mmCIF file of C-alpha atoms in Angstrom:
data_model
loop_
_atom_site.group_PDB
_atom_site.id
_atom_site.type_symbol
_atom_site.label_atom_id
_atom_site.label_comp_id
_atom_site.label_asym_id
_atom_site.label_seq_id
_atom_site.Cartn_x
_atom_site.Cartn_y
_atom_site.Cartn_z
ATOM 1 C CA ASP A 23 -69.189 -5.949 62.684
ATOM 2 C CA GLY A 24 -67.518 -2.395 62.602
ATOM 3 C CA ASP A 25 -67.043 -2.115 58.811
ATOM 4 C CA THR A 26 -70.480 -3.251 57.964
ATOM 5 C CA GLY A 27 -72.096 -0.958 60.535
ATOM 6 C CA THR A 28 -70.036 1.965 59.510
ATOM 7 C CA ASN A 29 -70.699 1.432 55.904
ATOM 8 C CA MET A 30 -74.476 1.058 56.373
ATOM 9 C CA LEU A 31 -74.612 4.073 58.685
ATOM 10 C CA LEU A 32 -72.722 6.299 56.069
ATOM 11 C CA THR A 33 -75.043 4.914 53.318
ATOM 12 C CA MET A 34 -78.120 5.831 55.345
ATOM 13 C CA ARG A 35 -76.782 9.309 56.206
ATOM 14 C CA SER A 36 -76.242 9.998 52.539
ATOM 15 C CA SER A 37 -79.911 8.865 51.902
ATOM 16 C CA ILE A 38 -81.346 10.919 54.697
ATOM 17 C CA GLN A 39 -79.349 13.980 53.633
ATOM 18 C CA GLU A 40 -80.753 13.689 50.094
ATOM 19 C CA ALA A 41 -84.231 13.040 51.340
ATOM 20 C CA SER A 42 -84.153 15.945 53.733
ATOM 21 C CA GLN A 43 -83.693 18.258 50.680
ATOM 22 C CA VAL A 44 -86.923 17.303 48.985
ATOM 23 C CA ALA A 45 -88.883 20.553 48.327
ATOM 24 C CA GLU A 46 -92.327 18.796 48.185
ATOM 25 C CA PRO A 47 -92.139 15.503 50.169
ATOM 26 C CA ASN A 48 -94.466 12.690 49.278
ATOM 27 C CA VAL A 49 -93.911 8.906 49.041
ATOM 28 C CA SER A 50 -92.519 8.976 45.620
ATOM 29 C CA SER A 51 -90.152 11.981 45.963
ATOM 30 C CA VAL A 52 -88.779 10.893 49.273
ATOM 31 C CA ILE A 53 -88.137 7.244 48.190
ATOM 32 C CA GLN A 54 -86.603 8.426 44.993
ATOM 33 C CA ALA A 55 -84.327 10.839 47.016
ATOM 34 C CA LEU A 56 -83.449 8.082 49.521
ATOM 35 C CA ALA A 57 -82.336 5.806 46.577
ATOM 36 C CA LYS A 58 -80.338 8.480 44.861
ATOM 37 C CA GLY A 59 -78.577 9.351 48.304
ATOM 38 C CA ALA A 60 -77.887 5.819 48.828
ATOM 39 C CA LEU A 61 -76.412 5.285 45.505
ATOM 40 C CA MET A 62 -74.302 8.364 45.654
ATOM 41 C CA GLY A 63 -73.223 7.540 49.194
ATOM 42 C CA ALA A 64 -72.913 3.655 49.180
ATOM 43 C CA ARG A 65 -69.894 2.500 51.266
ATOM 44 C CA GLY A 66 -68.706 -1.045 51.120
ATOM 45 C CA ASN A 67 -70.631 -4.280 50.090
ATOM 46 C CA SER A 68 -73.385 -3.715 52.589
ATOM 47 C CA GLY A 69 -73.850 -0.105 51.477
ATOM 48 C CA VAL A 70 -74.063 -0.992 47.812
ATOM 49 C CA ILE A 71 -76.549 -3.760 48.587
ATOM 50 C CA LEU A 72 -78.622 -1.397 50.649
ATOM 51 C CA SER A 73 -78.545 1.143 47.830
ATOM 52 C CA GLN A 74 -79.858 -1.637 45.597
ATOM 53 C CA ILE A 75 -82.745 -2.337 48.033
ATOM 54 C CA TRP A 76 -83.721 1.307 48.080
ATOM 55 C CA ARG A 77 -83.498 1.493 44.331
ATOM 56 C CA GLY A 78 -85.926 -1.442 44.012
ATOM 57 C CA LEU A 79 -88.293 0.208 46.579
ATOM 58 C CA ALA A 80 -88.138 3.478 44.618
ATOM 59 C CA LYS A 81 -88.877 1.717 41.304
ATOM 60 C CA SER A 82 -91.875 0.012 42.696
ATOM 61 C CA LEU A 83 -93.090 3.133 44.693
ATOM 62 C CA SER A 84 -92.565 5.791 42.028
ATOM 63 C CA GLU A 85 -95.660 7.986 41.372
ATOM 64 C CA LYS A 86 -97.281 6.876 44.663
ATOM 65 C CA ASP A 87 -98.798 9.561 46.955
ATOM 66 C CA ALA A 88 -99.557 6.955 49.729
ATOM 67 C CA VAL A 89 -98.530 3.461 50.465
ATOM 68 C CA ASP A 90 -100.893 0.539 51.631
ATOM 69 C CA GLY A 91 -99.737 -2.988 52.653
ATOM 70 C CA SER A 92 -100.095 -4.352 49.076
ATOM 71 C CA ASP A 93 -97.777 -1.488 47.706
ATOM 72 C CA LEU A 94 -95.279 -2.216 50.483
ATOM 73 C CA ALA A 95 -95.256 -5.997 49.786
ATOM 74 C CA GLU A 96 -94.715 -5.496 46.053
ATOM 75 C CA ALA A 97 -91.898 -2.840 46.771
ATOM 76 C CA LEU A 98 -90.159 -5.162 49.015
ATOM 77 C CA LEU A 99 -90.338 -7.870 46.453
ATOM 78 C CA GLU A 100 -88.931 -5.446 43.743
ATOM 79 C CA ALA A 101 -86.218 -4.391 46.331
ATOM 80 C CA SER A 102 -85.101 -8.038 46.807
ATOM 81 C CA GLU A 103 -85.162 -8.828 43.032
ATOM 82 C CA THR A 104 -83.116 -5.726 42.382
ATOM 83 C CA ALA A 105 -80.606 -6.379 45.104
ATOM 84 C CA TYR A 106 -80.165 -10.026 43.797
ATOM 85 C CA LYS A 107 -79.780 -8.702 40.187
ATOM 86 C CA GLY A 108 -77.096 -6.202 41.294
ATOM 87 C CA LEU A 109 -74.642 -8.737 42.278
ATOM 88 C CA THR A 110 -72.716 -11.081 40.116
ATOM 89 C CA ASN A 111 -72.476 -13.714 42.860
ATOM 90 C CA PRO A 112 -75.192 -13.353 45.413
ATOM 91 C CA VAL A 113 -74.542 -15.170 48.663
ATOM 92 C CA GLU A 114 -77.229 -16.732 50.927
ATOM 93 C CA GLY A 115 -77.012 -16.175 54.680
ATOM 94 C CA THR A 116 -76.541 -12.383 54.099
ATOM 95 C CA ILE A 117 -78.622 -9.227 53.861
ATOM 96 C CA LEU A 118 -79.900 -10.658 50.585
ATOM 97 C CA THR A 119 -81.638 -13.575 52.317
ATOM 98 C CA VAL A 120 -83.066 -11.351 54.868
ATOM 99 C CA ILE A 121 -84.684 -9.034 52.234
ATOM 100 C CA ARG A 122 -85.859 -11.978 50.262
ATOM 101 C CA GLU A 123 -87.478 -13.860 53.083
ATOM 102 C CA ALA A 124 -88.982 -10.569 54.453
ATOM 103 C CA ALA A 125 -90.492 -9.785 51.060
ATOM 104 C CA ASP A 126 -91.889 -13.265 50.655
ATOM 105 C CA ALA A 127 -93.692 -12.909 54.227
ATOM 106 C CA ALA A 128 -94.974 -9.517 53.119
ATOM 107 C CA MET A 129 -96.529 -10.973 50.046
ATOM 108 C CA GLY A 130 -97.830 -13.923 52.123
ATOM 109 C CA GLN A 131 -99.564 -11.627 54.608
ATOM 110 C CA LEU A 132 -101.506 -9.833 51.851
ATOM 111 C CA SER A 133 -104.187 -12.352 51.675
ATOM 112 C CA SER A 134 -104.900 -12.353 55.345
ATOM 113 C CA SER A 135 -104.292 -8.574 56.066
ATOM 114 C CA ASP A 136 -106.688 -6.924 53.514
ATOM 115 C CA GLY A 137 -103.714 -4.612 52.571
ATOM 116 C CA ASN A 138 -103.321 -3.299 56.120
ATOM 117 C CA LEU A 139 -99.892 -1.655 56.082
ATOM 118 C CA THR A 140 -99.134 -2.388 59.771
ATOM 119 C CA LEU A 141 -100.007 -6.031 59.550
ATOM 120 C CA VAL A 142 -97.792 -6.500 56.355
ATOM 121 C CA LEU A 143 -94.937 -4.622 58.041
ATOM 122 C CA GLU A 144 -95.354 -6.812 61.258
ATOM 123 C CA ALA A 145 -94.992 -9.875 59.068
ATOM 124 C CA THR A 146 -92.112 -8.434 57.206
ATOM 125 C CA VAL A 147 -90.215 -7.709 60.479
ATOM 126 C CA SER A 148 -91.088 -11.095 62.077
ATOM 127 C CA ALA A 149 -89.717 -12.828 59.000
ATOM 128 C CA ALA A 150 -86.523 -10.690 58.918
ATOM 129 C CA SER A 151 -85.992 -11.472 62.478
ATOM 130 C CA LYS A 152 -86.237 -15.281 61.909
ATOM 131 C CA SER A 153 -84.277 -14.999 58.717
ATOM 132 C CA LEU A 154 -81.440 -13.169 60.477
ATOM 133 C CA ALA A 155 -81.390 -15.638 63.285
ATOM 134 C CA ASN A 156 -80.956 -18.421 60.616
ATOM 135 C CA THR A 157 -77.987 -16.707 58.776
ATOM 136 C CA PRO A 158 -75.354 -18.850 60.685
ATOM 137 C CA GLU A 159 -77.042 -21.881 59.297
ATOM 138 C CA LEU A 160 -76.425 -20.699 55.816
ATOM 139 C CA LEU A 161 -72.918 -19.359 56.095
ATOM 140 C CA PRO A 162 -70.336 -21.492 57.923
ATOM 141 C CA VAL A 163 -68.111 -18.428 58.590
ATOM 142 C CA LEU A 164 -70.938 -16.862 60.725
ATOM 143 C CA LYS A 165 -71.599 -20.110 62.562
ATOM 144 C CA ASP A 166 -68.028 -20.556 63.395
ATOM 145 C CA ALA A 167 -67.910 -16.968 64.826
ATOM 146 C CA GLU A 168 -71.163 -17.584 66.465
ATOM 147 C CA VAL A 169 -72.674 -14.330 64.972
ATOM 148 C CA VAL A 170 -75.432 -13.316 62.622
ATOM 149 C CA ASP A 171 -74.919 -11.569 59.370
ATOM 150 C CA ALA A 172 -74.179 -7.979 60.100
ATOM 151 C CA GLY A 173 -75.843 -6.427 56.927
ATOM 152 C CA GLY A 174 -79.022 -8.525 57.602
ATOM 153 C CA HIS A 175 -78.945 -7.167 61.093
ATOM 154 C CA GLY A 176 -78.690 -3.693 59.759
ATOM 155 C CA LEU A 177 -81.603 -4.225 57.425
ATOM 156 C CA TYR A 178 -83.689 -5.822 60.249
ATOM 157 C CA THR A 179 -83.050 -2.817 62.376
ATOM 158 C CA LEU A 180 -84.309 -0.540 59.564
ATOM 159 C CA LEU A 181 -87.438 -2.493 59.053
ATOM 160 C CA GLU A 182 -88.121 -2.586 62.831
ATOM 161 C CA GLY A 183 -87.604 1.030 62.945
ATOM 162 C CA ALA A 184 -90.202 1.648 60.296
ATOM 163 C CA LEU A 185 -92.664 -0.562 62.174
ATOM 164 C CA LEU A 186 -92.046 1.125 65.432
ATOM 165 C CA TYR A 187 -92.661 4.431 63.710
ATOM 166 C CA LEU A 188 -96.027 3.266 62.365
#
């Protein structure tokens, strides 16, 4: 989907630009800058929802110098809740479903991962992939077009990129 991809790209560029200007980078300052950049540069519905996801992550990770699996799971849960609250009419089968199901998987992984960041992120990415693949079952317009949700795919790509970086 050209519009969604372009809007998410422009939103992320704004986030990265803001984060690159952080004088003393740490988890809290970088995530705060990413959220601010996304808010200021949000484009289209997908960009606005992505900015709400970053906002929730930033709220949960404020004042953190480091992040473990527990911190990430809680931040993803906050991100999901913030994104849903930011919309008057949330629709399932979209980026919202992907972040919610990914956050749920992250929380579920905590008991067996002992807070291991990589294991929590692996569970998050796996759940996001499954959720994305299921979006056509939740939104008939996606099923008719034989595609997955573009915003959900963008979010999955960001999560997968974080995992590959780790």
